[in-house]
Tab-separated table of C-alpha atoms and ligand atoms in Angstrom:
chain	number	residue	atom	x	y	z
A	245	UNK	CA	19.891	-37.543	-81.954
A	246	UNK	CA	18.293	-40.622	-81.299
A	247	UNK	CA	18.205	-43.115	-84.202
A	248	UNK	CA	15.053	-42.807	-86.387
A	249	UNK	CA	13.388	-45.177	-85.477
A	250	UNK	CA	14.256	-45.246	-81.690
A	251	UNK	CA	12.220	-41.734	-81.596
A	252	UNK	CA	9.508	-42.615	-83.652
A	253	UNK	CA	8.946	-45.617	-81.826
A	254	UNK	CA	8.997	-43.918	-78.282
A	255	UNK	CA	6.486	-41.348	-80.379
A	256	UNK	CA	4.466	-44.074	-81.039
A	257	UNK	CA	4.420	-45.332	-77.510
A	258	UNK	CA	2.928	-42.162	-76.259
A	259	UNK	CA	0.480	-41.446	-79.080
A	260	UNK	CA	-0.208	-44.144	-80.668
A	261	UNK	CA	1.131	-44.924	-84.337
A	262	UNK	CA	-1.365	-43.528	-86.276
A	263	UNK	CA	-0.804	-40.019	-84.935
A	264	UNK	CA	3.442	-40.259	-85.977
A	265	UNK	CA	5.320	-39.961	-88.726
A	266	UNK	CA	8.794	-40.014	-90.184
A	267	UNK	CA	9.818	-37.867	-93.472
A	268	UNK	CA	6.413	-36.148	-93.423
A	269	UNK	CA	5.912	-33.196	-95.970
A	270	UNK	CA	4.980	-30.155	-94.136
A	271	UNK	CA	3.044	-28.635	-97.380
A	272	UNK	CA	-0.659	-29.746	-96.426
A	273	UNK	CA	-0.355	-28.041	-93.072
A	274	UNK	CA	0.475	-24.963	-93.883
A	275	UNK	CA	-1.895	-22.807	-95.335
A	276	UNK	CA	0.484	-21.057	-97.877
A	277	UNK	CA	0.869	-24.814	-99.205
A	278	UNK	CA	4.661	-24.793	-98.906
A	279	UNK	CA	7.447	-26.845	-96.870
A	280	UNK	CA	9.469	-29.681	-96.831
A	281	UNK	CA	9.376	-32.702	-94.368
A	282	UNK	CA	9.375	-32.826	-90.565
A	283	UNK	CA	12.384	-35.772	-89.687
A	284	UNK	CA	8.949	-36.705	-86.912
A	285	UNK	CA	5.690	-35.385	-86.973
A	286	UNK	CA	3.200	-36.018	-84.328
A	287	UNK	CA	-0.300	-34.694	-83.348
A	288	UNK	CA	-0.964	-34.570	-79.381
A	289	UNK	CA	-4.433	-34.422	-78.225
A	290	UNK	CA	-3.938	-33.696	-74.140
A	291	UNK	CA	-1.632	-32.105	-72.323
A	292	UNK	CA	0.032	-35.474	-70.709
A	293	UNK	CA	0.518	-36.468	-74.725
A	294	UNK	CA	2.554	-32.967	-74.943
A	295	UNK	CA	4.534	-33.461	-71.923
A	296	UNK	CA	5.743	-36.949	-72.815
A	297	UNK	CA	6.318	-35.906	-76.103
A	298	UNK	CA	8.580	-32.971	-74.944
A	299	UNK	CA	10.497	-35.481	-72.264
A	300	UNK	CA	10.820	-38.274	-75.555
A	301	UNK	CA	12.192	-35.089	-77.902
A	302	UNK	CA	14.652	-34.061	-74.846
A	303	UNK	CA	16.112	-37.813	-74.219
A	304	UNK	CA	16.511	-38.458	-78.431
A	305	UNK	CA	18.255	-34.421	-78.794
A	306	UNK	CA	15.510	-33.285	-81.218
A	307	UNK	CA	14.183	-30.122	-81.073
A	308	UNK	CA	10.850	-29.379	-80.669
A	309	UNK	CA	8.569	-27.050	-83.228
A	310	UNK	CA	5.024	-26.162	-82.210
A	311	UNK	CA	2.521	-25.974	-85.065
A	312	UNK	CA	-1.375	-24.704	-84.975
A	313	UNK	CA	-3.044	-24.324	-88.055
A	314	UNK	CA	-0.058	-23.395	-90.216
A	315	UNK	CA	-1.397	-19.733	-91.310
A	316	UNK	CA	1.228	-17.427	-90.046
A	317	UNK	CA	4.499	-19.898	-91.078
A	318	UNK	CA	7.055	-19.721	-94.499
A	319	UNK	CA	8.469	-23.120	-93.771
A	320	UNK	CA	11.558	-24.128	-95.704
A	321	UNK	CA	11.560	-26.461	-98.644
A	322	UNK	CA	14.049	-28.507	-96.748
A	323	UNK	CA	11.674	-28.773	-93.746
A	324	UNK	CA	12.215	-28.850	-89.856
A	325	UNK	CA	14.789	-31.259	-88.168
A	326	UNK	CA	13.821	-32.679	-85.621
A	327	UNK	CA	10.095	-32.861	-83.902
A	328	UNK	CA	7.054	-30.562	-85.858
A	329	UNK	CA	4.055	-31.080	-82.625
A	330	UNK	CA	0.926	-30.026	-83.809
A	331	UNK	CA	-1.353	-29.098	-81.099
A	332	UNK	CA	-4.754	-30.658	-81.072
A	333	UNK	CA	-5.835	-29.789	-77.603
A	334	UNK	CA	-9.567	-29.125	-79.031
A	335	UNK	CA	-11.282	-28.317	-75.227
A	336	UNK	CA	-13.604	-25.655	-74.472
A	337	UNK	CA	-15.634	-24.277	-71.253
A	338	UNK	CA	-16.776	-21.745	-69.846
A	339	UNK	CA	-15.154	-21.403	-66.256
A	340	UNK	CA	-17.262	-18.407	-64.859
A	341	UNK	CA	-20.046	-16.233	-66.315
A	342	UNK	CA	-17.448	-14.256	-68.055
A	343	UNK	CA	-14.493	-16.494	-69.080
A	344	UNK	CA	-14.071	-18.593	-71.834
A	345	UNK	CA	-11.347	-20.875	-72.053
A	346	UNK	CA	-10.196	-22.262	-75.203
A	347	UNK	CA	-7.419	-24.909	-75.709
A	348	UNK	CA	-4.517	-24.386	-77.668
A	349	UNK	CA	-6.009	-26.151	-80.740
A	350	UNK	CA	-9.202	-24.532	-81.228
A	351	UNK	CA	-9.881	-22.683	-84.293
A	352	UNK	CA	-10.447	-19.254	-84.017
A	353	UNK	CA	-13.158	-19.639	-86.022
A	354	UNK	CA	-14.484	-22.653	-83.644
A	355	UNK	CA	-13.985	-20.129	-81.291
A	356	UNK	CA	-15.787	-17.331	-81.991
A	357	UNK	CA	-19.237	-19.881	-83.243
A	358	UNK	CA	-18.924	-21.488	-79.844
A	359	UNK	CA	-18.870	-18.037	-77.785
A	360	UNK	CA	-21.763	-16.641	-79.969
A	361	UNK	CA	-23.607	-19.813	-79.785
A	362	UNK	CA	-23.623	-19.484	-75.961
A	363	UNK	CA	-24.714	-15.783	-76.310
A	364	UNK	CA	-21.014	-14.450	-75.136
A	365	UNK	CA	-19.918	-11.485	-76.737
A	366	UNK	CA	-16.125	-10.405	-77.026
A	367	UNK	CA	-14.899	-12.468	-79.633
A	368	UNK	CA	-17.264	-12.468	-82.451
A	369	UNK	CA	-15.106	-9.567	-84.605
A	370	UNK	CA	-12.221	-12.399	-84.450
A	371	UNK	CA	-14.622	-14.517	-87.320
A	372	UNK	CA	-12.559	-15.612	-90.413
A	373	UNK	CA	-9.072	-14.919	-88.551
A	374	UNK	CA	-7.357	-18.668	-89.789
A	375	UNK	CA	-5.252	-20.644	-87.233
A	376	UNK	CA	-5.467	-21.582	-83.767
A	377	UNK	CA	-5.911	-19.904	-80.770
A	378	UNK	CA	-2.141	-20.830	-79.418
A	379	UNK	CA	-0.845	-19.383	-83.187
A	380	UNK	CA	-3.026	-16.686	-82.465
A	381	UNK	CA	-1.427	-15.919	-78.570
A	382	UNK	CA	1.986	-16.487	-79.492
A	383	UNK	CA	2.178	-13.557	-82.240
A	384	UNK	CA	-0.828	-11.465	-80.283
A	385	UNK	CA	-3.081	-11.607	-83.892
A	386	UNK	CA	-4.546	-8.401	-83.997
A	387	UNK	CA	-7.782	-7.457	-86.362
A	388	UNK	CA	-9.580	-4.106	-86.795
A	389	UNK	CA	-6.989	-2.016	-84.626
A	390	UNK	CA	-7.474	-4.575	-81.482
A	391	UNK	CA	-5.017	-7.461	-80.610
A	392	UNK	CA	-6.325	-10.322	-78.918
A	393	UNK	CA	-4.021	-10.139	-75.948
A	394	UNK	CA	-6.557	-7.450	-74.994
A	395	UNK	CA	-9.064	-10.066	-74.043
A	396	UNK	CA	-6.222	-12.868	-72.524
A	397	UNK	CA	-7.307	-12.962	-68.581
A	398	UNK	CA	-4.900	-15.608	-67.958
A	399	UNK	CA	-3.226	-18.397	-69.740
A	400	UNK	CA	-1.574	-21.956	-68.713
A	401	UNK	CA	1.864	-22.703	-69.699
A	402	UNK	CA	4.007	-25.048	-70.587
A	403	UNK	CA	8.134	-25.045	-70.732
A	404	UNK	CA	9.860	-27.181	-73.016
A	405	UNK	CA	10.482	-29.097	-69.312
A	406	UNK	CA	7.311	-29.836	-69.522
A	407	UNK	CA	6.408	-28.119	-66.420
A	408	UNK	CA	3.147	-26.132	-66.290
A	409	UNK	CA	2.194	-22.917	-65.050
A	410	UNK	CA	-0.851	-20.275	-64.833
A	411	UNK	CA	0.032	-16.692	-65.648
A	412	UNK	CA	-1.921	-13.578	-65.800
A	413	UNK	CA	-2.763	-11.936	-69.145
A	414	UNK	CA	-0.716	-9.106	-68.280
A	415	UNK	CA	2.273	-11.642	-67.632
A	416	UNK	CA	1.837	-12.513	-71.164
A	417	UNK	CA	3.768	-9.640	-72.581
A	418	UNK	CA	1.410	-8.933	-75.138
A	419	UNK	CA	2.940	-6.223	-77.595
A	420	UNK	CA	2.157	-6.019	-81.270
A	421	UNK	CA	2.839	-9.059	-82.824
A	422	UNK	CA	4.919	-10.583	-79.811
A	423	UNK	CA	3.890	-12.399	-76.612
A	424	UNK	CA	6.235	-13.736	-73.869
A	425	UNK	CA	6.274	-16.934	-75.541
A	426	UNK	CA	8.508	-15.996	-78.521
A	427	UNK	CA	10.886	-14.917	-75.631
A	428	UNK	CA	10.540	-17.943	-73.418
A	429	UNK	CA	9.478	-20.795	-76.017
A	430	UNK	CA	7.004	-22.084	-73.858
A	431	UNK	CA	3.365	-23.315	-75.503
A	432	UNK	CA	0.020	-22.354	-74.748
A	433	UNK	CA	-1.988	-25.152	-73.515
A	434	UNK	CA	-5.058	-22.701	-72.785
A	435	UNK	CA	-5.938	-18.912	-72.461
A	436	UNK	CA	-8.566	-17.266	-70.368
A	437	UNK	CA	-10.902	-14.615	-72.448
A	438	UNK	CA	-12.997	-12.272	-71.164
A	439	UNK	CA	-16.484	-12.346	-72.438
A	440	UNK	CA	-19.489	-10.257	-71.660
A	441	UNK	CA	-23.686	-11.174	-72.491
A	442	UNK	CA	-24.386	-10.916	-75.615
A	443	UNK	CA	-27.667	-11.262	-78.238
A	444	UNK	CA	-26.353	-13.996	-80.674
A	445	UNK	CA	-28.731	-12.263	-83.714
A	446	UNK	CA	-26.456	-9.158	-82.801
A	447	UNK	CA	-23.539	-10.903	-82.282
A	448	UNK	CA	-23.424	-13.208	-86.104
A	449	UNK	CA	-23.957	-10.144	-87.702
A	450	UNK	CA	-20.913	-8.423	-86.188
A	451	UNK	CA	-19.164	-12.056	-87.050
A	452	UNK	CA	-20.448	-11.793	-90.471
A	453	UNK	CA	-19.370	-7.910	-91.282
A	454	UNK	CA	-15.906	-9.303	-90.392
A	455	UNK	CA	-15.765	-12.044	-92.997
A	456	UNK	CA	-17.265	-9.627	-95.753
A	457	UNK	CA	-14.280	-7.136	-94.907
A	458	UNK	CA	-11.664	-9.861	-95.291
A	459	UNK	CA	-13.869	-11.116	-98.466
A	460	UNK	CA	-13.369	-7.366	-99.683
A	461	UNK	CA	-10.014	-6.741	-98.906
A	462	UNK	CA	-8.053	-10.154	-98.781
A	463	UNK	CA	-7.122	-12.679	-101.710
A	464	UNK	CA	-8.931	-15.463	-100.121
A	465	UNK	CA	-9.664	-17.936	-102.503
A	466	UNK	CA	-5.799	-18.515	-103.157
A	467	UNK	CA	-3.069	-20.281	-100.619
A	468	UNK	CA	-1.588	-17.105	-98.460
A	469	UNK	CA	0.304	-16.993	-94.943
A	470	UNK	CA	-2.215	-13.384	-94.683
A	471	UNK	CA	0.188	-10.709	-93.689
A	472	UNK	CA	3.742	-11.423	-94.542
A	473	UNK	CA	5.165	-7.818	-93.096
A	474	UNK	CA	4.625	-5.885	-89.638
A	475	UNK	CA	2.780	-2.503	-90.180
A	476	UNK	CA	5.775	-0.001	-89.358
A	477	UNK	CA	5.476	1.977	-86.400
A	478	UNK	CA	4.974	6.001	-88.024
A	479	UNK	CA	7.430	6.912	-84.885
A	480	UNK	CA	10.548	4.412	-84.601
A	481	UNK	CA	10.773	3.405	-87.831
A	482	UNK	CA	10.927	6.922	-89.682
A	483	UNK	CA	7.940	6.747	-92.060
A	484	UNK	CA	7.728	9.767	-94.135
A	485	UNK	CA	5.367	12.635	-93.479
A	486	UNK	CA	2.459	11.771	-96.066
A	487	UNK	CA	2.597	8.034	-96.154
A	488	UNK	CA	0.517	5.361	-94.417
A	489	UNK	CA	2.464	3.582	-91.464
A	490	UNK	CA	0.571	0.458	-93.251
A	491	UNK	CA	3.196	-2.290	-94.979
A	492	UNK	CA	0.386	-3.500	-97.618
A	493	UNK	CA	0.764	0.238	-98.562
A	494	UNK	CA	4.456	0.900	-98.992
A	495	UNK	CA	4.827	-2.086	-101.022
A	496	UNK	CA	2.262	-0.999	-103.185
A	497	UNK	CA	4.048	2.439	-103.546
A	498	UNK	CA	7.199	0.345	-104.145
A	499	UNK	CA	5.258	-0.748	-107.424
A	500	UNK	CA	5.675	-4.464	-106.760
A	501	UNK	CA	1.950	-5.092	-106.425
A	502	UNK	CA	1.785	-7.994	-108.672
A	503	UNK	CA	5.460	-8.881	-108.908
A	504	UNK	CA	6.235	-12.433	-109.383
A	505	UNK	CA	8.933	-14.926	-108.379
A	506	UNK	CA	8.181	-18.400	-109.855
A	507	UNK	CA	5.252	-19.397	-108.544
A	508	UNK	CA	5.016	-17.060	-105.784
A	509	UNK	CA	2.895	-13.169	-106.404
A	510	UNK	CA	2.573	-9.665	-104.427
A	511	UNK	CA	-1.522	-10.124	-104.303
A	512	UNK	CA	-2.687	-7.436	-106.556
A	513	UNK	CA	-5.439	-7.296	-104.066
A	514	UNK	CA	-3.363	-6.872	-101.260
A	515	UNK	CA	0.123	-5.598	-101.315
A	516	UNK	CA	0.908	-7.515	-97.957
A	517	UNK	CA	0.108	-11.196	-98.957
A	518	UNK	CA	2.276	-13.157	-101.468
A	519	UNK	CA	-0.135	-15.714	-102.611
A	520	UNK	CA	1.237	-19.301	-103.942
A	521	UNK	CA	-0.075	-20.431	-107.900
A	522	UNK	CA	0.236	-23.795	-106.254
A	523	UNK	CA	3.515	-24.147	-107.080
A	524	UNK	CA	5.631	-21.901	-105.557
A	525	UNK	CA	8.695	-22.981	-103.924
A	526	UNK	CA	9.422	-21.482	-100.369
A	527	UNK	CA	12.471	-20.015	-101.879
A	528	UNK	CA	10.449	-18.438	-104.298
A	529	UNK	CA	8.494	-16.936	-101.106
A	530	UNK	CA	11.657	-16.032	-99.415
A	531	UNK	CA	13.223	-13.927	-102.485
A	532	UNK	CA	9.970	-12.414	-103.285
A	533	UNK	CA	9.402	-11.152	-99.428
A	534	UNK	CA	13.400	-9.783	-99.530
A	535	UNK	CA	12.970	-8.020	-103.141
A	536	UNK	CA	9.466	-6.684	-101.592
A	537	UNK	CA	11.734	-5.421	-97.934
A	538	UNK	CA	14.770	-3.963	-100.537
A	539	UNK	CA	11.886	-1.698	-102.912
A	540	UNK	CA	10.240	-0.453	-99.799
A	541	UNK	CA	14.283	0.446	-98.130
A	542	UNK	CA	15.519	1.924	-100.836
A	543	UNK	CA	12.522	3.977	-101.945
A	544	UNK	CA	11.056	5.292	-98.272
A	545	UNK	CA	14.080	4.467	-95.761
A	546	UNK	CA	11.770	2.003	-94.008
A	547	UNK	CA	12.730	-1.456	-92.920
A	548	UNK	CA	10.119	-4.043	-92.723
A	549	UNK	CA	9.993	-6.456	-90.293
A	550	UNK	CA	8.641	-10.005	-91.113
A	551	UNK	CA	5.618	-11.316	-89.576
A	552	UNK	CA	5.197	-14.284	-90.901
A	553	UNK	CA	7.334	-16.968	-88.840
A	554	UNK	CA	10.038	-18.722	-91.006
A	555	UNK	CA	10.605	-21.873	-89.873
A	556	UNK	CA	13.226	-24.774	-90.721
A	557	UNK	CA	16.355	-24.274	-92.698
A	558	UNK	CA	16.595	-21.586	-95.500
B	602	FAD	C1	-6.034	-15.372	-95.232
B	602	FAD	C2	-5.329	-15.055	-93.942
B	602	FAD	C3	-5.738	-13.966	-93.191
B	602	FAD	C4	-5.094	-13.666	-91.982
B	602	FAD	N1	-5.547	-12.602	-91.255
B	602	FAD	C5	-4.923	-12.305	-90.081
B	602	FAD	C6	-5.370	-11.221	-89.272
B	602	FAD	O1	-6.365	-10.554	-89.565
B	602	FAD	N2	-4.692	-10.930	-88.157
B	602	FAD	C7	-3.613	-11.659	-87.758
B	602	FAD	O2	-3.027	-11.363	-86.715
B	602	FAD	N3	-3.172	-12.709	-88.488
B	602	FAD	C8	-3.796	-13.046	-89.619
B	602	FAD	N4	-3.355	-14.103	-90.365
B	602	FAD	C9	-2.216	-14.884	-89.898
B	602	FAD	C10	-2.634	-16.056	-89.006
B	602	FAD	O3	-3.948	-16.437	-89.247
B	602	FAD	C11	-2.499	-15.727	-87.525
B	602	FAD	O4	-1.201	-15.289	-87.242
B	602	FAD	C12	-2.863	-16.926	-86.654
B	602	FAD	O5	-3.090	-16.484	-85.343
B	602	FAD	C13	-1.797	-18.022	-86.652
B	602	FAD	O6	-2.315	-19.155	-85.975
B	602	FAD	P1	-1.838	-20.634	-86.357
B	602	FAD	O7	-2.458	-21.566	-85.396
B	602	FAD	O8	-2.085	-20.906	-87.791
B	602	FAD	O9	-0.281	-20.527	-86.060
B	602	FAD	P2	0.901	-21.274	-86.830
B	602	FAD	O10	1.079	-20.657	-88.175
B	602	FAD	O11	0.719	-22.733	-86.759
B	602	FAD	O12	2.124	-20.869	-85.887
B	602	FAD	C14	2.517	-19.519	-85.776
B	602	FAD	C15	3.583	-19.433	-84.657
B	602	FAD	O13	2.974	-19.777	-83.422
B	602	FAD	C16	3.662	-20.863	-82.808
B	602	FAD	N5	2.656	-21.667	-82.098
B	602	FAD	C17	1.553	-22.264	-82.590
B	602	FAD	N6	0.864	-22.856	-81.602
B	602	FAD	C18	1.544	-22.629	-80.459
B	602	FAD	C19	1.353	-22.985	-79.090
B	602	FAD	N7	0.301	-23.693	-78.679
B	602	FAD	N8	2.263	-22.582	-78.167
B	602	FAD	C20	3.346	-21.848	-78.549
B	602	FAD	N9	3.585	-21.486	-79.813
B	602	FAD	C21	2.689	-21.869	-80.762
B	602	FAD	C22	4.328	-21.606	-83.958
B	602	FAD	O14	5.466	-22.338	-83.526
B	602	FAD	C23	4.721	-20.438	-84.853
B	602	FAD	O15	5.917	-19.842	-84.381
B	602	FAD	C24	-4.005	-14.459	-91.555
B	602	FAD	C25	-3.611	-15.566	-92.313
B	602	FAD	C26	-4.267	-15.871	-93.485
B	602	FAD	C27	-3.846	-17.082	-94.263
C-alpha cells in the first residue's frame, strides 16, 4: 500500500480535505454504534468523485469498502484496512411518469417522503426502513413479505474499474437477501423504481401504519443493526413441523431472549436484534450472535445464516 499520507493526499486531491480522513473510528456511522477505524475514510458526492476514488484506492493497493447508512453492518473493533467510501450520491428524479430514480445515497426514508410528496405510490410501505437505497439493493431489504428488488426496473453500475453500466432489474439477481452485487462487488450508483399515481392523504397513512408496526414490534429507541439472522427457509433448511420458519422466533424458543454478552442483549422485544447498552464491544456482538446460532443448532437442527454484513477483521 501506498504510504499514508501519499493516499490521503491523492484522497484529498479528488475530494477535497474536508471530506478525508486517516485513523477514523467507524462507531458514529454505524447504527449499532460499534467499530474501529477506517486506515482512510472518504465521503464522495458524484459519481466522477467515486471513480477517481476507486482508480486512487487501485494505484495505493487499498481495498475498497462501500458504506450507506451503516444499519445492516457488525464492523470489527479493529476496523477496515484500507478505504471505507461512503456514498453520498443524494440525486433524485423522476425519469418518466412511472420511474423514480434514486441515487445510491438517498435515505429510504428520503425516499419514500419524496415519492409520496409527488403523489407516486409504490414505495410508501418502505417508511422507517434505516439505510440507503444502495444498502438497501445490495442485500434486496425486504419488509412486510415484499423485497424491494420487486420494484428495481433497472439500475446503473459501477465495477471496482470504475467502469459503468445500466442493467435491467431482472439482471440484478434479486433473491432474498442477495443481489448480484454481493457476487460481483460492483456499487449502485442509482436504481430505477416503478411507481404508479397515487393520493398522498392515502399514501402517508400507509407510510405511517408502517412506522407504528416497527414502533410495535422493534426495539427502536436503542442502537441495533435490525435483523441480525436470515429467516430460514421451512424447506432447505429442515425446520421442524410446528415451528415458525421465522429466526426472531427460534431464538426465542432457544430461551436466549434477553441473554447478555457485555454490553451487547438478545432484544427482549425482538429475538432477532441484539441491541448495544452503548457500550458493547463488536466482539461482544460477535459471541452473542454465535451463542444465539449454537442454542438454535443444537435445540431445532437449524443453522442460521447471518444477515447482518460483518465487515473488517474479527
Ligand atoms: C431498526 C432497524 C430496522 C431494520 N429493518 C429492516 C427491514 O425491515 N428490512 C430490511 O431488509 N432491513 C432492515 N434493517 C437493516 C437495514 O436497514 C437494511 O439492510 C438497509 O437496507 C441497509 O442499508 P445501509 O445503507 O444502511 O447499508 P450499510 O449497512 O451501509 O451496508 C450494507 C451492505 O451494503 C453494501 N453497500 C452499501 N451501499 C452500497 C452501494 N452503493 N453499492 C454496493 N454496495 C453497497 C455495504 O458494503 C454492506 O455490505 C433494519 C435496521 C435497523 C437498524
Amino acid at each position: 500500500m501506498a504510504s499514508h499520507s501519499g493516499l490521503a493526499a491523492a484522497l484529498a486531491a479528488i475530494v477535497g480535505p474536508a471530506r478525508v480522513g486517516t485513523g477514523v473510528t467507524l462507531a458514529p456511522f454505524t447504527t449499532f454504534r460499534v467499530g474501529g477505524p477506517a486506515d482512510y475514510f472518504v465521503e464522495v458526492r458524484s459519481v466522477e468523485e467515486l471513480r477517481a476514488v476507486l482508480d486512487a484506492a487501485r494505484a495505493a493497493g487499498a481495498p475498497v469498502t462501500p458504506l450507506g447508512g451503516g444499519s445492516n453492518v457488525l464492523i470489527a473493533d479493529a476496523g477496515v484496512r484500507g478505504v471505507v467510501v461512503r456514498l453520498r450520491l443524494m440525486d433524485l428524479a423522476q425519469p418518466a411518469s412511472k420511474v423514480v430514480r434514486a441515487s445510491a445515497g438517498v435515505t429510504m426514508n428520503g425516499l419514500v417522503r419524496w415519492t409520496i410528496g409527488r403523489g407516486l405510490a409504490g414505495l410508501e410501505a418502505w417508511a422507517g426502513t434505516p439505510g440507503t437505497v444502495g444498502g438497501a439493493i445490495c442485500g434486496n431489504a425486504h419488509y412486510g413479505g415484499r423485497n424491494i428488488g420487486e420494484l428495481v426496473t433497472r439500475a446503473q453500475l459501477m465495477t471496482r474499474a470504475g467502469d459503468v453500466a445500466e442493467v435491467t432489474g431482472e439482471a440484478m439477481e434479486f433473491a432474498y437477501d442477495r443481489s448480484r452485487l454481493q457476487r460481483t462487488r460492483e456499487l449502485l450508483v442509482w436504481a430505477e423504481f416503478r411507481a404508479a399515481p397515487g393520493v398522498p392523504d392515502a399514501l402517508r397513512a400507509v407510510a405511517r401504519a408502517s412506522l407504528a408496526h416497527r414502533k410495535r414490534t422493534q426495539p427502536l429507541d436503542v442502537p441495533s443493526a435490525g435483523c441480525v439472522f436470515q429467516n430460514p427457509d421451512p424447506a432447505r433448511d429442515r425446520v421442524p413441523a410446528g415451528l415458525p420458519a421465522s429466526a426472531g422466533a427460534l431464538v426465542d424458543r432457544a430461551g436466549l431472549k434477553g441473554h447478555r454478552i457485555g454490553g451487547a442483549t438478545i432484544s427482549a422485544a425482538h429475538g432477532n436484534f441484539i441491541v448495544n447498552d452503548g457500550q458493547a464491544t463488536a466482539a461482544d456482538i460477535r459471541i452473542l450472535i454465535e451463542t444465539a446460532r449454537r442454542a438454535v443448532r443444537d435445540r431445532f437442527g437449524v443453522e442460521l445464516r447471518d444477515e447482518v454484513v460483518r465487515i473488517g477483521e474479527f
